[in-house]
Coordinates of C-alpha atoms in Angstrom, one line a residue:
Chain A
M28 CA 156.3 81.6 98.5
K29 CA 154.2 84.7 99.1
K30 CA 152.5 84.9 102.4
C31 CA 149.0 86.4 102.8
I32 CA 148.0 86.9 106.4
I33 CA 144.5 87.1 107.7
I34 CA 144.5 89.4 110.7
G35 CA 141.9 91.2 112.9
K36 CA 140.2 91.3 116.2
A37 CA 138.9 88.2 117.9
N38 CA 135.6 86.8 116.5
T39 CA 135.7 88.6 113.2
G40 CA 135.5 85.3 111.3
K41 CA 139.0 84.9 110.1
S42 CA 139.2 81.1 110.4
L43 CA 135.9 80.4 108.6
F44 CA 137.0 82.8 105.9
M45 CA 140.3 80.8 105.4
I46 CA 138.4 77.5 105.1
N47 CA 135.6 78.7 102.8
F48 CA 138.0 80.8 100.7
A49 CA 140.3 77.8 100.3
E50 CA 137.2 75.8 99.2
Y51 CA 136.3 78.6 96.8
L52 CA 139.7 78.4 95.2
G53 CA 139.2 74.7 94.5
L54 CA 140.5 72.8 97.5
T55 CA 138.4 69.8 98.6
T56 CA 140.4 69.0 101.7
I57 CA 142.2 71.4 104.0
T58 CA 145.8 70.5 104.9
L59 CA 146.5 72.7 107.8
N60 CA 150.0 73.5 108.8
I61 CA 150.1 74.6 112.4
L62 CA 153.2 76.6 113.4
R63 CA 154.5 76.0 116.9
K64 CA 157.5 77.6 118.5
K65 CA 160.5 75.4 119.0
E66 CA 158.5 72.4 117.8
P67 CA 158.1 71.0 114.3
T68 CA 155.1 72.2 112.3
L69 CA 152.1 70.1 112.8
R70 CA 150.3 69.0 109.7
K71 CA 146.7 67.9 109.7
T72 CA 144.3 67.2 106.9
Y73 CA 140.6 67.8 107.3
T74 CA 137.6 67.6 104.9
I75 CA 136.1 71.0 104.4
K76 CA 133.1 70.1 106.5
D77 CA 135.3 68.9 109.4
A78 CA 137.5 71.9 109.1
R79 CA 134.6 74.2 109.5
Q80 CA 133.4 72.3 112.5
Y81 CA 136.7 72.0 114.3
L82 CA 138.5 75.2 113.3
S83 CA 135.9 77.9 113.5
H84 CA 133.6 78.7 116.3
H85 CA 131.1 81.4 117.2
A86 CA 132.9 82.1 120.4
P87 CA 136.2 84.1 120.2
F88 CA 139.7 82.8 120.6
K89 CA 139.1 79.5 118.8
T90 CA 142.4 80.0 116.9
L91 CA 145.5 80.2 119.1
N92 CA 148.2 79.0 116.8
I93 CA 149.3 80.5 113.5
Q94 CA 148.1 78.1 110.9
Y95 CA 148.2 78.2 107.1
V96 CA 147.0 76.4 104.0
T97 CA 148.6 76.7 100.7
V98 CA 146.3 77.7 97.9
E99 CA 146.6 78.5 94.2
I100 CA 145.8 82.0 93.1
P101 CA 145.6 82.8 89.4
A102 CA 148.1 85.6 88.6
V103 CA 149.0 87.6 85.5
K104 CA 150.9 84.8 83.7
R105 CA 150.1 81.6 85.6
S106 CA 148.6 80.7 88.9
K107 CA 150.9 81.0 91.9
T108 CA 150.9 79.1 95.2
I109 CA 150.7 81.3 98.3
Q110 CA 150.3 80.6 102.0
L111 CA 147.0 81.7 103.4
I112 CA 147.8 82.4 107.0
D113 CA 145.2 82.4 109.7
S114 CA 146.1 84.1 112.9
G115 CA 144.8 84.4 116.5
G116 CA 142.4 87.2 117.2
L117 CA 143.6 90.5 118.7
T118 CA 142.2 92.5 121.6
E119 CA 142.6 96.1 122.7
E120 CA 143.5 95.3 126.3
I121 CA 145.9 93.0 128.0
H122 CA 144.3 89.6 128.2
E123 CA 144.5 87.6 131.4
Q124 CA 145.2 84.3 129.7
Y125 CA 148.8 83.7 128.8
S126 CA 148.0 81.5 125.8
I127 CA 146.0 84.3 124.3
R128 CA 148.6 86.9 124.9
K129 CA 151.2 84.6 123.3
S130 CA 148.9 84.0 120.4
M131 CA 148.7 87.8 119.8
A132 CA 152.4 88.2 119.9
D133 CA 152.7 85.4 117.3
T134 CA 150.1 87.2 115.2
L135 CA 152.1 90.4 115.2
F136 CA 155.3 88.5 114.5
H137 CA 153.8 87.0 111.4
L138 CA 152.2 90.2 110.3
K139 CA 155.6 91.7 109.8
R140 CA 156.6 88.8 107.6
A141 CA 153.5 88.7 105.4
N142 CA 153.5 90.1 101.9
I143 CA 149.8 90.6 101.7
I144 CA 147.6 91.7 104.6
L145 CA 143.9 91.0 104.8
H146 CA 142.6 93.0 107.8
F147 CA 139.3 91.6 109.0
V148 CA 136.7 93.8 110.7
D149 CA 133.2 93.1 111.8
P150 CA 130.7 95.7 110.6
S151 CA 127.8 94.0 112.4
S152 CA 129.3 95.0 115.8
V153 CA 130.2 98.6 115.0
F154 CA 127.4 100.1 117.1
K155 CA 127.7 97.6 119.9
R156 CA 130.5 97.0 122.4
D157 CA 131.5 93.5 121.4
I158 CA 135.0 91.9 121.5
S159 CA 135.0 92.3 117.7
T160 CA 133.9 96.0 117.6
P161 CA 136.4 98.0 115.5
G162 CA 138.7 100.0 117.8
Q163 CA 142.1 101.6 118.2
I164 CA 144.0 98.4 117.2
D165 CA 142.2 98.4 113.9
F166 CA 143.4 102.0 113.2
N167 CA 146.9 101.0 114.1
I168 CA 146.8 98.0 111.8
A169 CA 145.4 100.2 109.1
S170 CA 148.2 102.7 109.4
Y171 CA 150.8 100.0 109.5
G172 CA 149.2 98.2 106.5
S173 CA 148.8 101.4 104.4
N174 CA 152.5 102.1 104.8
R175 CA 153.4 98.6 103.8
G176 CA 151.1 98.3 100.8
N177 CA 149.2 95.3 99.5
Y178 CA 146.8 95.9 102.3
A179 CA 143.0 95.6 102.3
I180 CA 140.3 95.8 104.9
I181 CA 137.8 92.9 104.7
A182 CA 134.4 93.8 106.1
N183 CA 133.1 90.3 107.0
K184 CA 129.7 89.1 108.2
M185 CA 127.9 91.1 105.5
D186 CA 125.1 88.5 105.6
L187 CA 123.9 90.1 108.9
P188 CA 121.3 92.8 108.7
E189 CA 123.2 95.2 110.9
S190 CA 126.2 95.1 108.7
Q191 CA 125.0 97.5 106.1
A192 CA 124.9 100.4 108.4
G193 CA 128.2 99.2 110.0
L194 CA 129.9 99.1 106.6
K195 CA 129.0 102.7 106.0
E196 CA 130.6 103.6 109.3
I197 CA 133.7 101.6 108.5
K198 CA 134.1 103.3 105.2
R199 CA 133.9 106.6 107.1
L200 CA 136.5 105.5 109.6
F201 CA 138.9 104.2 107.0
P202 CA 138.5 106.6 104.1
N203 CA 141.9 105.9 102.6
N204 CA 141.8 102.2 102.5
L205 CA 140.4 99.6 100.1
I206 CA 137.4 98.0 101.8
I207 CA 136.0 94.7 100.5
P208 CA 132.7 93.6 101.9
V209 CA 132.4 89.8 102.2
S210 CA 130.4 87.1 103.9
A211 CA 132.6 84.2 104.9
L212 CA 129.5 82.3 105.8
K213 CA 127.6 82.9 102.6
K214 CA 130.7 83.0 100.5
T215 CA 130.0 86.4 98.9
G216 CA 132.7 88.9 97.9
F217 CA 135.3 86.2 97.4
E218 CA 135.7 87.2 93.8
E219 CA 136.9 90.6 94.8
V220 CA 139.3 89.2 97.4
K221 CA 140.7 86.8 94.9
A222 CA 141.2 89.7 92.4
F223 CA 142.9 91.8 95.1
V224 CA 145.3 89.0 96.1
S225 CA 146.0 88.1 92.5
N226 CA 146.9 91.8 91.8
A227 CA 149.2 91.8 94.8
I228 CA 151.3 88.9 93.8
Chain B
M2 CA 170.7 92.0 114.9
Q3 CA 170.1 94.9 117.3
I4 CA 166.9 95.8 115.4
K5 CA 165.6 92.3 115.4
S6 CA 165.9 92.1 119.1
K7 CA 164.0 95.3 119.6
D8 CA 161.1 93.7 117.7
A9 CA 161.3 90.7 119.8
V10 CA 161.3 92.8 123.0
I11 CA 158.0 94.3 122.0
L12 CA 156.4 91.0 121.3
E13 CA 157.8 89.5 124.5
N14 CA 156.3 92.4 126.5
L15 CA 153.0 91.7 124.8
E16 CA 153.3 88.0 125.6
R17 CA 154.1 88.7 129.3
G18 CA 151.2 91.1 129.6
L19 CA 153.3 94.2 130.2
I20 CA 151.8 96.2 127.3
T21 CA 148.5 96.1 125.5
P22 CA 148.2 94.9 121.9
V23 CA 147.4 98.5 121.0
Q24 CA 150.6 99.7 122.5
A25 CA 152.5 96.9 120.8
T26 CA 151.2 97.8 117.4
I27 CA 152.1 101.5 118.0
E28 CA 155.6 100.5 119.0
L29 CA 156.1 98.2 116.1
Y30 CA 154.7 100.9 113.8
E31 CA 157.1 103.5 115.1
L32 CA 160.0 101.1 115.0
H33 CA 159.4 100.5 111.3
N34 CA 158.6 104.0 110.2
T35 CA 161.7 105.7 111.6
P36 CA 164.5 106.2 109.1
F37 CA 166.7 103.8 111.1
G38 CA 164.3 101.0 111.3
P39 CA 164.7 98.0 109.1
A40 CA 164.2 98.8 105.5
L41 CA 160.6 98.3 104.8
K42 CA 159.9 98.3 101.1
Q43 CA 159.5 102.0 100.3
N44 CA 156.2 102.3 98.5
N45 CA 155.1 104.7 95.9
E46 CA 153.4 106.9 98.4
Q47 CA 156.5 107.8 100.4
D48 CA 158.2 108.2 97.0
S49 CA 155.7 110.7 95.8
L50 CA 156.1 112.7 99.0
I51 CA 159.9 112.9 98.6
K52 CA 159.7 113.8 94.9
A53 CA 157.1 116.5 95.6
K54 CA 159.3 118.0 98.3
E55 CA 162.3 117.9 96.0
E56 CA 160.3 119.7 93.4
L57 CA 159.1 122.3 95.8
N58 CA 162.6 123.0 97.0
S59 CA 163.8 123.4 93.4
L60 CA 161.4 126.2 92.7
I61 CA 162.8 129.7 92.6
G62 CA 161.5 132.2 95.2
L63 CA 158.1 131.5 96.7
D64 CA 159.7 131.6 100.2
N65 CA 156.5 132.4 102.0
V66 CA 154.6 129.6 100.1
K67 CA 157.3 127.1 100.9
K68 CA 157.3 128.0 104.6
L69 CA 153.5 127.7 104.8
I70 CA 153.6 124.3 103.0
Y71 CA 156.1 123.0 105.5
E72 CA 153.8 124.2 108.3
I73 CA 150.9 122.4 106.8
E74 CA 153.0 119.2 106.4
A75 CA 154.1 119.3 110.0
Y76 CA 150.5 120.0 111.1
I77 CA 149.2 117.0 109.2
A78 CA 152.0 114.7 110.5
I79 CA 151.3 115.7 114.1
Q80 CA 147.6 115.2 113.8
Q81 CA 148.2 111.8 112.4
K82 CA 150.6 111.0 115.2
R83 CA 148.0 112.1 117.8
T84 CA 145.4 109.8 116.3
L85 CA 147.9 107.0 116.6
V86 CA 148.2 107.4 120.4
N87 CA 144.5 107.9 120.9
L88 CA 144.6 111.7 121.4
S89 CA 141.9 113.8 119.9
A90 CA 143.0 115.3 116.6
N91 CA 141.7 118.3 114.8
N92 CA 140.1 117.3 111.6
L93 CA 142.0 118.3 108.6
T94 CA 140.3 121.0 106.6
L95 CA 142.7 121.8 103.9
H96 CA 140.7 123.8 101.5
M97 CA 142.7 126.8 100.2
I98 CA 142.6 130.2 98.6
F99 CA 145.5 131.1 96.2
K100 CA 145.9 134.7 95.6
G101 CA 148.3 136.1 93.0
N102 CA 148.8 137.2 89.4
P103 CA 149.0 134.8 86.5
G104 CA 152.3 133.0 86.1
T105 CA 153.3 133.2 89.8
G106 CA 153.3 129.5 90.4
K107 CA 149.7 128.8 91.6
T108 CA 149.1 125.8 89.4
T109 CA 152.6 124.4 90.0
I110 CA 152.1 124.6 93.7
A111 CA 148.7 123.0 93.5
R112 CA 150.2 120.1 91.6
I113 CA 153.0 119.7 94.1
L114 CA 150.5 119.8 97.0
S115 CA 148.4 117.1 95.4
N116 CA 151.4 114.8 95.2
M117 CA 152.5 115.7 98.8
F118 CA 149.1 115.0 100.2
K119 CA 149.0 111.7 98.4
G120 CA 152.3 110.8 99.9
M121 CA 151.1 111.7 103.4
G122 CA 147.9 109.7 103.0
V123 CA 145.6 112.7 103.1
L124 CA 144.4 112.1 99.6
T125 CA 143.9 108.7 98.0
K126 CA 144.6 109.5 94.4
G127 CA 146.4 112.8 94.5
H128 CA 145.5 114.0 91.0
L129 CA 144.8 117.6 90.1
V130 CA 141.6 118.6 88.3
E131 CA 141.9 122.1 86.8
V132 CA 138.6 123.8 86.0
E133 CA 137.4 127.3 85.3
R134 CA 134.0 129.1 85.2
A135 CA 132.9 127.5 81.9
D136 CA 133.3 124.0 83.4
L137 CA 131.1 124.7 86.4
V138 CA 128.4 127.2 85.3
G139 CA 125.5 125.8 83.3
E140 CA 123.1 127.3 80.8
Y141 CA 119.8 126.5 82.3
I142 CA 118.3 125.9 85.7
G143 CA 119.6 122.7 87.3
H144 CA 122.4 122.4 84.8
T145 CA 124.9 124.1 87.0
A146 CA 124.5 121.8 90.0
Q147 CA 124.9 118.9 87.7
K148 CA 128.1 120.2 86.1
V149 CA 129.6 121.1 89.5
R150 CA 128.9 117.7 90.9
E151 CA 130.4 116.1 87.8
Q152 CA 133.7 118.0 88.4
I153 CA 133.7 117.1 92.1
K154 CA 133.2 113.5 91.2
R155 CA 136.3 113.7 88.9
A156 CA 138.3 115.4 91.7
M157 CA 137.4 112.8 94.4
G158 CA 140.6 111.7 96.1
G159 CA 142.4 114.6 94.6
I160 CA 142.4 118.4 94.4
L161 CA 139.8 120.5 92.5
F162 CA 141.6 123.6 91.4
I163 CA 139.3 126.4 90.2
D164 CA 141.2 129.1 88.3
E165 CA 139.9 132.6 88.4
A166 CA 137.3 131.5 90.9
Y167 CA 136.1 135.1 91.5
S168 CA 134.4 135.0 88.1
L169 CA 131.8 132.7 89.6
A170 CA 130.3 135.7 91.3
R171 CA 130.6 137.9 88.3
G172 CA 127.3 137.8 86.5
G173 CA 125.0 139.4 89.1
E174 CA 121.7 138.2 90.5
K175 CA 120.4 136.1 87.6
D176 CA 123.7 134.4 86.9
F177 CA 124.1 130.7 87.6
G178 CA 127.6 131.3 89.1
K179 CA 125.9 131.8 92.5
E180 CA 124.4 128.3 92.2
A181 CA 127.8 126.9 91.4
I182 CA 129.2 128.4 94.6
D183 CA 126.3 127.0 96.7
T184 CA 126.8 123.5 95.2
L185 CA 130.5 123.7 95.9
V186 CA 130.0 124.7 99.5
K187 CA 127.5 121.9 100.0
S188 CA 129.9 119.4 98.5
M189 CA 132.7 120.6 100.7
E190 CA 130.6 119.7 103.7
D191 CA 129.4 116.4 102.3
Y192 CA 132.8 115.1 101.1
K193 CA 135.0 117.0 103.4
D194 CA 137.6 114.3 103.7
S195 CA 137.5 113.1 100.1
F196 CA 138.8 116.1 98.2
I197 CA 140.5 119.4 98.6
L198 CA 139.2 122.6 97.0
I199 CA 141.5 125.3 95.9
L200 CA 140.2 128.6 94.6
A201 CA 142.7 130.7 92.8
G202 CA 142.7 134.2 91.2
Y203 CA 144.1 137.7 91.3
R204 CA 144.6 139.0 94.8
D205 CA 142.2 141.9 94.7
E206 CA 139.5 140.1 92.8
M207 CA 139.7 137.1 95.3
E208 CA 139.5 139.5 98.3
H209 CA 136.4 141.1 96.8
F210 CA 135.0 137.6 96.1
L211 CA 135.4 136.5 99.7
R212 CA 134.0 139.8 101.0
T213 CA 130.8 139.4 98.9
N214 CA 130.4 135.7 99.9
P215 CA 130.9 135.8 103.7
G216 CA 130.2 132.1 104.3
L217 CA 133.2 131.2 102.1
R218 CA 136.0 132.7 104.1
S219 CA 135.5 130.5 107.1
R220 CA 135.5 127.4 105.0
F221 CA 139.0 128.1 103.6
P222 CA 141.4 128.0 106.5
I223 CA 144.5 128.3 104.3
H224 CA 145.3 131.4 102.3
I225 CA 148.4 131.5 100.3
E226 CA 149.6 134.7 98.6
F227 CA 151.8 134.4 95.5
K228 CA 154.0 137.4 95.1
D229 CA 155.2 138.6 91.7
Y230 CA 158.7 137.5 90.9
T231 CA 161.5 140.0 91.0
K232 CA 163.7 140.5 87.9
D233 CA 166.5 138.5 89.4
Q234 CA 164.2 135.6 90.3
L235 CA 162.9 135.6 86.7
M236 CA 166.5 135.4 85.4
D237 CA 167.1 132.4 87.7
I238 CA 163.9 130.8 86.4
A239 CA 165.1 131.4 82.9
Q240 CA 168.4 129.8 83.7
L241 CA 166.6 126.8 85.2
M242 CA 164.3 126.4 82.3
V243 CA 167.0 126.4 79.7
E244 CA 169.1 124.0 81.8
K245 CA 166.2 121.6 82.0
K246 CA 165.9 121.6 78.2
Q247 CA 169.7 121.2 77.9
Y248 CA 170.3 124.6 76.4
K249 CA 172.5 127.4 77.6
L250 CA 172.3 131.2 77.5
S251 CA 175.2 133.1 76.0
Q252 CA 176.4 136.2 77.8
G253 CA 174.7 138.3 75.1
A254 CA 171.5 136.4 75.5
R255 CA 171.4 136.9 79.2
R256 CA 172.0 140.7 78.7
K257 CA 169.2 140.8 76.1
L258 CA 166.8 138.9 78.3
Y259 CA 167.5 141.2 81.2
T260 CA 166.8 144.2 79.0
I261 CA 163.5 142.7 77.9
L262 CA 162.5 142.0 81.5
T263 CA 163.5 145.5 82.6
K264 CA 161.3 147.0 79.8
S265 CA 158.4 144.8 80.9
F266 CA 158.9 146.0 84.5
S267 CA 159.0 149.6 83.5
T268 CA 155.8 149.4 81.5
M269 CA 154.0 147.6 84.3
E270 CA 152.1 145.4 82.0
N271 CA 150.2 142.6 83.8
T272 CA 152.7 140.1 82.6
T273 CA 155.3 141.8 84.9
G274 CA 156.9 139.4 87.3
N275 CA 155.4 136.5 85.5
A276 CA 157.1 133.3 84.9
R277 CA 154.9 132.5 82.0
L278 CA 156.4 135.5 80.2
V279 CA 159.8 134.1 80.7
R280 CA 158.7 130.7 79.4
N281 CA 157.3 132.2 76.3
I282 CA 160.4 134.3 75.6
I283 CA 162.6 131.2 76.0
E284 CA 160.4 129.0 73.9
R285 CA 160.5 131.6 71.1
A286 CA 164.2 131.9 71.4
I287 CA 164.6 128.2 71.0
R288 CA 162.5 128.3 67.9
K289 CA 164.5 131.1 66.5
Q290 CA 167.7 129.3 67.2
A291 CA 166.4 126.4 65.2
V292 CA 165.5 128.6 62.3
R293 CA 169.0 130.2 62.5
L294 CA 170.7 126.8 62.4
V295 CA 168.6 124.7 60.2
N296 CA 170.2 125.6 56.9
K297 CA 173.7 125.8 58.2
K298 CA 176.3 123.1 57.3
N299 CA 178.6 121.6 59.9
I300 CA 176.8 122.6 63.1
T301 CA 178.9 122.2 66.2
R302 CA 177.6 120.8 69.5
D303 CA 178.1 124.2 71.2
E304 CA 176.0 125.9 68.5
L305 CA 173.2 123.5 69.2
I306 CA 173.4 124.3 72.9
Y307 CA 173.8 128.0 73.1
L308 CA 171.0 130.5 72.7
L309 CA 172.5 133.8 71.4
E310 CA 171.5 137.4 71.7
E311 CA 169.9 137.5 68.3
D312 CA 167.5 134.7 69.2
F313 CA 166.0 137.0 71.8
R314 CA 165.5 139.9 69.4
E315 CA 161.8 140.8 69.3
E316 CA 160.0 140.5 66.1
T317 CA 159.0 143.8 64.5

């Protein structure tokens, strides 16, 4: 099964995107597979509404474990099942909390194994100094991803007014990459993401 | 197994708080982009770089051009490496001037460069848009800017190659060529990372062109001079051309070709030292061989392969 990883800095809206995108692809409940080291995979089923409430949060570092849902993506001949993997957020600096550092190591571990990379950035924070402001790590992921192929930058939070100017700046910063503006909250831009993933499998 | 553990060490260091995530991504990146790293799927981009370099190496002569291109390649690679480790990198202005006579390899090199730059991630599409004066200069006021912008739009993500660029400054005060130059300069500033502009033409004319438009010279950091080919180089080129087409030259044919080239060098026509001249001679010879053989019965394989002296005889 192909793996599509959602990666990016903390608080860029990765988990909410996973849930809402899964819903957009026709799921009515979210069966979450939570990967844990040296322990069996934990499987939990939520309704969409509960998933949103429990899994995503406006504060950073809500997601600490690698978790995935399986979704159907229409491909050239027939639809294919892929793993949509949500990962813990990344930071620039060494984080003081062990659990978060571990989560980041797991994220990079799974990045290497993924077939498709959706790299989340937050255009609304470009001109601020937030935890989600695009930085060096985003450039590194971009050069890694460009080399690997099947890589797109997802500019999330396009529903916020500051995002328009931020998107322009992101386009300038990553001139050689495909950039898809979306709003995980308002569910816009999902069509393009689906097309990109469908193309990649 | 060795490689796997290297990966794990990086992640473990990250987990233990010994390195920053930024450092970890750099180390992982370098681990996987060295030739000895685990085989990541080689994508089209690296492919196109390798192919372009092979093609460059297979070209006859052009030693100074090759040397300069390898310099540019190293420069780009180092600037990219610097960005990766958070050092300030010079921005890459790669607009170029190609000076040389027709048939000295300017277009060929431009095409190879476009593929190389695509492979290095400098250009997104890496296509070559070849234009000349007529494609850029309009017929009424405002038409020119529109035409130029159209061509630049076509060239986005690739190379815009303007052959005989000096002709843009030819027509004097009232000519729209000046407007074309101004629009080009403006676009170079506006989309400086999105396309590469190459101006090509005869050496003396290009020199004059740059002298009369002083703002231009500083915008083109790279000047490449294409020297005329020597007689021997042209013979090598001929050899390569026929081999590519799966033909061979007989001894007599080689002698005859050499005589033709010598004659061309002594008359100093402007086709002297010109690979296009060789191409035309070869193509004509191939046609003549076909005429010679078409009504013959029992043609052997060798006869189909060899071009003979008589095929190179000039029409009178």
